Amino acid sequence: MKLKPMDDRVIVTRLDDSTEKSAGGIIIPDTAKEKPQMGKVVAVGSDAPEGRTPLQELVKAGDTVVFAKYGATEVKADGETYLILSRSDILAVVE
Amino acid sequence: MKLKPMDDRVIVTRLDDSTEKSAGGIIIPDTAKEKPQMGKVVAVGSDAPEGRTPLQELVKAGDTVVFAKYGATEVKADGETYLILSRSDILAVVE
Amino acid sequence: MKLKPMDDRVIVTRLDDSTEKSAGGIIIPDTAKEKPQMGKVVAVGSDAPEGRTPLQELVKAGDTVVFAKYGATEVKADGETYLILSRSDILAVVE
Amino acid sequence: MKLKPMDDRVIVTRLDDSTEKSAGGIIIPDTAKEKPQMGKVVAVGSDAPEGRTPLQELVKAGDTVVFAKYGATEVKADGETYLILSRSDILAVVE
Amino acid sequence: MKLKPMDDRVIVTRLDDSTEKSAGGIIIPDTAKEKPQMGKVVAVGSDAPEGRTPLQELVKAGDTVVFAKYGATEVKADGETYLILSRSDILAVVE
Amino acid sequence: MKLKPMDDRVIVTRLDDSTEKSAGGIIIPDTAKEKPQMGKVVAVGSDAPEGRTPLQELVKAGDTVVFAKYGATEVKADGETYLILSRSDILAVVE
Amino acid sequence: MKLKPMDDRVIVTRLDDSTEKSAGGIIIPDTAKEKPQMGKVVAVGSDAPEGRTPLQELVKAGDTVVFAKYGATEVKADGETYLILSRSDILAVVE
């Protein structure tokens, strides 16, 4: 079973705190007003608007990303929880 | 009787919970704030704005989709209930 | 007497419930939050924005359409009641 | 004295009820939430945005139009009351 | 001393009531909800967006205009009071 | 030390009342609802959107400008107070 | 560990007050309503919309910038606190 994101959507699995620390040593402080979160990218939409970099050149399956949790929609499949984000929810890619 | 969606509209029939589980094993958690839903695509509008993928290349009749229920409009025809969605209501296609 | 709709306007006459049932067997459920309605198209504006299908290729006089009642403006002429809609109020065409 | 409307403005004189009835037999029902009105066009702006029909091809001085009263601005000149509308206030032209 | 308006701004001096009457016999009724005003154009910005008429072809220094008072910003220079308007505040030019 | 404004920003120093009067005799009336202010331009961003005049052709370092105080952000450097404005905050240039 | 900002995002580390003073002598007054802040740029997104200067030509890693704190999202990595800003949050670059 696979989910193919529409347009500018990106599907990620949330990385829990212990994972977060190992994934490049990043800690999201609890004090942040709109607390961002860490996720691992599962699939990326085909969004490629004129005058901007195609989404799939910026984020790839397997990437670890920092995202704003605001726009996230949660779905469960095969026992795994997925978050469906929009391109603008993704703040940075961890390299 | 057939409904032809206008512009960026997509018509789906809602998949109930038992159907949801069989359709790729996806479960939409009850705890999600804006609970997404599963549907089977019945018809797709001819939307093809400049600089974006034509809608009919992304979703086809028969596809199972995850959608945000927010924008859905409900109509009944021939004993069947249809939901009329906008392109942006569709989050992902189940493959 | 004839009304020619401006730009992206579409003029329809509302189909009452008995008519609705005969027009393809569609029933609009009373429980829908923003209840859509059925109408017969009387005239269509000349709207043809770049990168979208011209309005007159999508809807024609005589078509039965499902529309969101939100944007409708009502006028009476020659004993008949007309509704003036915008393109985006029209959700689907009954075929 | 003449008023030349700016951009997408259209100047009309309001048709009173008795005039309305004679102008094609149209009656605007009192029960409509945002009651539309009838007017006779006096002057039309030179609005011609890309990808849309130039305003002056759609409405001409002397035309009778149905308009939403919401955006109307009233001025008096030479004992006559004029309403200055925007293109989007005009719903239909009476033919 | 001279003020050169930025972009789509237009600078006018307000015409008082006695002047209004002489300037083409126009009277702005006191009863209008958002009462428009009359002004004499002093200077016009160089606004010329794609697909629209350049502002300086529509309004010229010396023109009498009807404007919505909503967006007006007032400045005083050399004992004279000027109003700085935006293009969209100007409803019509008196010819 | 120098501040280079981003995009459509313009950096000015505020002219006080005594300076205002000497700078072309302009007086900003206290009674204005959103009181505009006078400033001397220190630096101009490289903003040059399609279909509009490049910002640096309209305003230059040394110009005296009238601006709406609404969007101003204040910073202090080398004992001087600077205001960082957006292009749309600038209403007119004093010539 | 490195963060690569998405699209129009810029990652900075906040400069504290003592640093602020040394970085060109700029002091952000406490009295400012929306107090701007100083930061050192760590990484810049690849944003390059049509008709505007590419972001990476305006800001570079190592630059000191003045930014509006409104849109900042805070993340911690390797003991360092980073702020993820949008292009429009950056008001000026200190030269």
Coordinates of C-alpha atoms in Angstrom, one line a residue, chain G residues 17-66:
Chain G
D17 CA 22.7 42.4 22.9
S18 CA 26.5 42.5 23.6
T19 CA 27.0 41.0 20.1
E20 CA 24.6 43.5 18.6
K21 CA 26.5 46.4 19.8
S22 CA 29.8 45.1 18.3
A23 CA 28.1 44.2 15.0
G24 CA 28.3 47.6 13.6
G25 CA 27.1 49.5 16.6
I26 CA 23.4 48.8 16.0
I27 CA 21.0 49.0 19.0
I28 CA 17.4 47.8 18.6
P29 CA 15.4 50.1 20.9
D30 CA 13.2 48.4 23.5
T31 CA 10.5 50.8 22.8
A32 CA 9.7 49.6 19.3
K33 CA 6.3 48.1 19.1
E34 CA 7.3 45.1 17.0
K35 CA 10.9 44.9 18.1
P36 CA 13.3 43.8 15.3
Q37 CA 16.3 41.6 16.0
M38 CA 19.8 41.0 14.8
G39 CA 21.0 37.6 13.5
K40 CA 23.9 36.0 11.7
V41 CA 22.9 34.1 8.5
V42 CA 23.7 30.4 8.6
A43 CA 22.0 29.2 5.4
V44 CA 19.8 30.6 2.6
G45 CA 17.0 28.9 0.5
S46 CA 17.1 28.7 -3.3
D47 CA 14.1 31.1 -3.8
A48 CA 14.3 32.8 -7.2
P49 CA 10.8 34.0 -8.2
E50 CA 10.3 35.6 -11.7
G51 CA 10.8 39.3 -11.7
R52 CA 12.7 39.5 -8.4
T53 CA 16.3 39.2 -7.4
P54 CA 17.3 35.6 -6.4
L55 CA 17.4 35.4 -2.6
Q56 CA 21.0 34.1 -2.5
E57 CA 22.2 37.3 -4.3
L58 CA 20.8 39.4 -1.5
V59 CA 21.8 37.4 1.6
K60 CA 24.7 35.1 2.2
A61 CA 25.9 32.8 5.0
G62 CA 27.9 35.0 7.5
D63 CA 25.9 38.2 6.8
T64 CA 24.4 40.1 9.8
V65 CA 20.8 40.9 9.2
V66 CA 18.0 42.9 10.9

